[in-house]
Short mmCIF file of C-alpha atoms and ligand atoms in Angstrom, two decimals:
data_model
loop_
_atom_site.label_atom_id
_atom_site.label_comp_id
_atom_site.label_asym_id
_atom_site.label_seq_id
_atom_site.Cartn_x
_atom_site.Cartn_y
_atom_site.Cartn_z
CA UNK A 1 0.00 0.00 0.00
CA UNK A 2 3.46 2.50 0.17
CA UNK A 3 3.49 2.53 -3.67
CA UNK A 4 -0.58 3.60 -3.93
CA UNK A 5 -0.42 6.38 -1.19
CA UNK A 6 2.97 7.96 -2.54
CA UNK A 7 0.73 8.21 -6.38
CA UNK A 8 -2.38 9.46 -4.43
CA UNK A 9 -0.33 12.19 -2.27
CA UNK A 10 1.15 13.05 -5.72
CA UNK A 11 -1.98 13.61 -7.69
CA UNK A 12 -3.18 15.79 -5.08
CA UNK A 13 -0.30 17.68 -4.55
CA UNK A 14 -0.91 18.55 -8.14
CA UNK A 15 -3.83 19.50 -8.49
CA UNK A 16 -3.81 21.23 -4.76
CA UNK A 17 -0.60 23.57 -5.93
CA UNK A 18 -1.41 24.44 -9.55
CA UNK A 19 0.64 26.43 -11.49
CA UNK A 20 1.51 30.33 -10.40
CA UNK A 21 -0.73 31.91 -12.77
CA UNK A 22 2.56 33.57 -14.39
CA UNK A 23 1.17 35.78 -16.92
CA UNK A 24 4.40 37.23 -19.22
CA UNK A 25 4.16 39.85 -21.40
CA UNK A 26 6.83 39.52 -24.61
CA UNK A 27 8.72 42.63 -24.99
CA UNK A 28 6.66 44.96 -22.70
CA UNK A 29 9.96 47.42 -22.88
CA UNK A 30 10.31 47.13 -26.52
CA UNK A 31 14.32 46.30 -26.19
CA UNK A 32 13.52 44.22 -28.98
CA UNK A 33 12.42 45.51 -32.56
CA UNK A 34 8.85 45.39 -33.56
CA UNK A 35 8.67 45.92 -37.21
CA UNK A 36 4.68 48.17 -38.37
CA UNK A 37 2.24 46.52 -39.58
CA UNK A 38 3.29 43.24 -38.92
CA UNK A 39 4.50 40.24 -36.56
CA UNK A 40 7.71 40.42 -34.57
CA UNK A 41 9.49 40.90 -31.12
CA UNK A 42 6.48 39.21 -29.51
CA UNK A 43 3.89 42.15 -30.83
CA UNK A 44 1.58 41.97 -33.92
CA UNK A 45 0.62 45.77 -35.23
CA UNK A 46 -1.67 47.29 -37.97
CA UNK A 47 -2.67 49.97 -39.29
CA UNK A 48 -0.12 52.10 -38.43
CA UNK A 49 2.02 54.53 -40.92
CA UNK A 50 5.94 55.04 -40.92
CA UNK A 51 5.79 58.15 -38.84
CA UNK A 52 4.70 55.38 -36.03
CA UNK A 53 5.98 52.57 -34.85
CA UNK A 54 9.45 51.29 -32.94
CA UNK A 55 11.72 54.33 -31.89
CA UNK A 56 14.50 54.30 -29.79
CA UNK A 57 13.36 57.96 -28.66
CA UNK A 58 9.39 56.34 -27.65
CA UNK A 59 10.19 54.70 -24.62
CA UNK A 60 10.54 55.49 -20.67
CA UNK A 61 13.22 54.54 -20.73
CA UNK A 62 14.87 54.32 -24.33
CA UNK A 63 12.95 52.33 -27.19
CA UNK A 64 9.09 52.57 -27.52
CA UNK A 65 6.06 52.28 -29.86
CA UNK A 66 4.21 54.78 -31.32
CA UNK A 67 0.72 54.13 -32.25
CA UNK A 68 0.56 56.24 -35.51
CA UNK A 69 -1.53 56.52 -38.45
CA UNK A 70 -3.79 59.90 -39.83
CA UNK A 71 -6.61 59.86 -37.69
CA UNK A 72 -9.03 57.43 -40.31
CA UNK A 73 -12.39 56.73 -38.54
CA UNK A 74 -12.53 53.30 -39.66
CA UNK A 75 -9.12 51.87 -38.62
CA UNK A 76 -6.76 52.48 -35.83
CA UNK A 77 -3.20 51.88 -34.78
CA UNK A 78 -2.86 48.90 -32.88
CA UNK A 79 -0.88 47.09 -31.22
CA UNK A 80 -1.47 43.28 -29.97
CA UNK A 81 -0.29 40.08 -28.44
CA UNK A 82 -1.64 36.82 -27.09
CA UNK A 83 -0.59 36.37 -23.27
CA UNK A 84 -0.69 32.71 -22.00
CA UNK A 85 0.08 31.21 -18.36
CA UNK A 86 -3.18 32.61 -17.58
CA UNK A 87 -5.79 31.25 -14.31
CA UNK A 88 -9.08 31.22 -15.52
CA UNK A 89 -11.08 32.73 -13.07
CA UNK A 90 -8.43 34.85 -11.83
CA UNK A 91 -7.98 38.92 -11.69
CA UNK A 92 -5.19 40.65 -13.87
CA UNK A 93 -3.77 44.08 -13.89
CA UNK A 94 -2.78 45.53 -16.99
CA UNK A 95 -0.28 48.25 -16.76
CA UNK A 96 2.21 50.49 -18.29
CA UNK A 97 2.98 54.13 -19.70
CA UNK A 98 1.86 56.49 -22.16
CA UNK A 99 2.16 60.00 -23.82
CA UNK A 100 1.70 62.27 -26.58
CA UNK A 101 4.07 61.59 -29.41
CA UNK A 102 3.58 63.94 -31.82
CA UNK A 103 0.48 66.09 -30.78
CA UNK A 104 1.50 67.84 -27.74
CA UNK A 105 -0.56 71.24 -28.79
CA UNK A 106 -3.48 69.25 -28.95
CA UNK A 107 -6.21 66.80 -27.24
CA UNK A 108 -9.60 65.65 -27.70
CA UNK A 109 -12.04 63.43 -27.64
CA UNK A 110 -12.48 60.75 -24.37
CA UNK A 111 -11.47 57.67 -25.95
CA UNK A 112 -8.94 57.98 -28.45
CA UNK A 113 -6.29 56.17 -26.10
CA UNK A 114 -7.74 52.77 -25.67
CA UNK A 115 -6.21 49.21 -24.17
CA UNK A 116 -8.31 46.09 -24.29
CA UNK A 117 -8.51 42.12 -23.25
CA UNK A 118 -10.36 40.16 -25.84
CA UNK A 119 -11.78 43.24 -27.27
CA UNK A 120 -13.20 44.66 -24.10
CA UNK A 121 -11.92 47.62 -23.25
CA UNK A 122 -10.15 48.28 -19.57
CA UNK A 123 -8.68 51.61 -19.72
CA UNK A 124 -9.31 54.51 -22.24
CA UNK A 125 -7.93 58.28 -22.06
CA UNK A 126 -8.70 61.41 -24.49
CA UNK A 127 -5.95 62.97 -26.01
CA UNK A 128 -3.23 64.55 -24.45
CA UNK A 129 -2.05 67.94 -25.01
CA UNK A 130 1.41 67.48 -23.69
CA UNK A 131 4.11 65.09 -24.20
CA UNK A 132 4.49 64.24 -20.29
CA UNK A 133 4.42 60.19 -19.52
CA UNK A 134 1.48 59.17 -17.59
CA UNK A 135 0.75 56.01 -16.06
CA UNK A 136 -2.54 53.42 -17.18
CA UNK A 137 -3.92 50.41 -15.25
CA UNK A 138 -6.72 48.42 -15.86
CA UNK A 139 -7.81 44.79 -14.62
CA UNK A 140 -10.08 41.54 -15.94
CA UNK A 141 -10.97 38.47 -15.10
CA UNK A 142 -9.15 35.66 -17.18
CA UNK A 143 -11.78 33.27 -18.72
CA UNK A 144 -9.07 31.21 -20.53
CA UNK A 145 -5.31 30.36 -20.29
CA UNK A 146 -4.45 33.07 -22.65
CA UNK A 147 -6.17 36.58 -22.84
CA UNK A 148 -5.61 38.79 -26.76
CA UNK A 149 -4.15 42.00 -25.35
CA UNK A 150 -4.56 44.97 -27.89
CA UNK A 151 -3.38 48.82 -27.28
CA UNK A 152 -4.80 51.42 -29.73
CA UNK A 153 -4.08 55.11 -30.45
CA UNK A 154 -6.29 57.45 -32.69
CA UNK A 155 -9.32 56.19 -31.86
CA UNK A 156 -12.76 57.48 -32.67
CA UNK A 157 -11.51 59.60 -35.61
CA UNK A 158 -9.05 61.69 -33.44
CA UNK A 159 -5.91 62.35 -35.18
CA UNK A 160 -3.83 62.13 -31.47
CA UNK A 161 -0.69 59.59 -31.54
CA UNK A 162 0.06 57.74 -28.72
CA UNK A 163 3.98 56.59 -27.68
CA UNK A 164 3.42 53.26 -25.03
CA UNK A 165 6.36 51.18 -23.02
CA UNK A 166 6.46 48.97 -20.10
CA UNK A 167 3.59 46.79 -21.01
CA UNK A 168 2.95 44.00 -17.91
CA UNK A 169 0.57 41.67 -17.22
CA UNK A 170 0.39 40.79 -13.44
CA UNK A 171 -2.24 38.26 -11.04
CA UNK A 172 -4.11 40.50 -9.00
CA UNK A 173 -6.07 37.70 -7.29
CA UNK A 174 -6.24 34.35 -7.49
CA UNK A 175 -9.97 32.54 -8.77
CA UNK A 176 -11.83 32.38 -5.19
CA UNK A 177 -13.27 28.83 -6.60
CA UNK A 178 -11.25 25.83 -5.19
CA UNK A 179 -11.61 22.52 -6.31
CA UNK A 180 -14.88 20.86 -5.57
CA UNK A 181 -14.91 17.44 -2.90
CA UNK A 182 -16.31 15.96 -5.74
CA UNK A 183 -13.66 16.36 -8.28
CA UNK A 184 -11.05 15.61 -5.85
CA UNK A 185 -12.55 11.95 -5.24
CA UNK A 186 -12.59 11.59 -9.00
CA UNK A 187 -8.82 12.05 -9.42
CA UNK A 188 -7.65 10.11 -6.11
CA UNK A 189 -10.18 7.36 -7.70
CA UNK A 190 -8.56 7.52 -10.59
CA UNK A 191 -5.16 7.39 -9.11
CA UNK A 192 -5.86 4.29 -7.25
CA UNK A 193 -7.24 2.61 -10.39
CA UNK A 194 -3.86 3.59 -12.60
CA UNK A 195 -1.55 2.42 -9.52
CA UNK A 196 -3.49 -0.71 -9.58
CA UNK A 197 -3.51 -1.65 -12.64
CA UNK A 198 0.19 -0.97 -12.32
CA UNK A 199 0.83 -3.00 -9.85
CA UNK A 200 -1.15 -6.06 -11.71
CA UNK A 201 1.07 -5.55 -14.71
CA UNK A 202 4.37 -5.85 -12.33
CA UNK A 203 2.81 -8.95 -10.39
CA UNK A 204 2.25 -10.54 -14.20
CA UNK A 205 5.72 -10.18 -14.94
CA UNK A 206 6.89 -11.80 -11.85
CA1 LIG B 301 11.45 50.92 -23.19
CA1 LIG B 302 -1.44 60.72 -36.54
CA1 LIG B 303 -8.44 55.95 -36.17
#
């Protein structure tokens, strides 16, 4: 009975400790090159024009992105990447920096400055008439083990760029669910069956 309690203090020790929920954002500081309007250094962009995207003079410190394009309605610069490592059910903070670019003389509108999880926004800010960093948070619930992060500038028609760095992801809360009795029973069930049939297969080749 050693071998089927080590395997059953195993399985729950597995599903007891889960993982850390270690949500990692690729190239939040933009040390790495991310080419416009397309995929590299961890970020997908469109819609942006060559007076955007990666500068080495955008960031806080050092290399940025700047979310670019000439103030069309219908599209807007963007920004985007899948983050995995995820705990469905639990709270995330979004955070990082942003300013004025280009448009320091002028702002506008209330949601031209926009970041969103699976296309819900969770933070938006009207233009801004200087070129001062400020700071943006914003938090969701992960309903999967990966969550579509997307930052836009220029939104709504406004012709106001945005420069971004220090992108992060980080668990705010773990889920307040914990496994049900039920479930539990399942797996330790199921443990014993696997360490018995096991065990049968050693005894036949004795
Ligand atoms: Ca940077
Ligand atoms: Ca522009
Ligand atoms: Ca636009």
């Amino acid at each position: 009975m050693k071998s089927l309690a080590i395997v059953a203090v195993l399985a729950m020790a597995g599903i007891l400790s889960g993982q850390p929920g270690h949500a990692q954002v690729v190239n939040g500081n933009f040390d790495e090159f991310v080419p416009t309007n397309a995929t590299g250094g961890g970020w997908t962009t469109t819609d942006g024009d060559s007076n955007g995207g990666w500068r080495s003079d955008a960031g806080l410190p050092d290399n940025g992105f700047v979310l670019n394009a000439s103030g069309a309605f219908a599209t807007d610069p963007t920004i985007s990447q899948s983050v995995s490592g995820l705990i469905p059910g639990a709270t995330y903070n979004v955070t990082g920096n942003f300013r004025s670019y280009y448009s320091f003389a002028s702002s506008g509108g209330t949601k031209v400055f926009g970041v969103a999880v699976n296309h819900v926004f969770i933070f938006e800010s009207a233009g801004i008439p200087e070129k001062t960093w400020h700071s943006f948070s914003g938090s969701f619930v992960a309903s999967d083990t990966s969550a579509l992060l997307q930052l836009s500038g220029e939104r709504n028609g406004w012709d106001l760029d945005f420069a971004i760095d220090n992108i992060a992801m980080t668990l705010a809360s773990a889920p307040t669910d914990t496994p049900e009795p039920g479930a539990l029973a399942f797996v330790f069930a199921g443990s014993l069956a696997g360490a018995a049939v096991i065990r049968r297969r050693y005894r036949t080749r004795l």
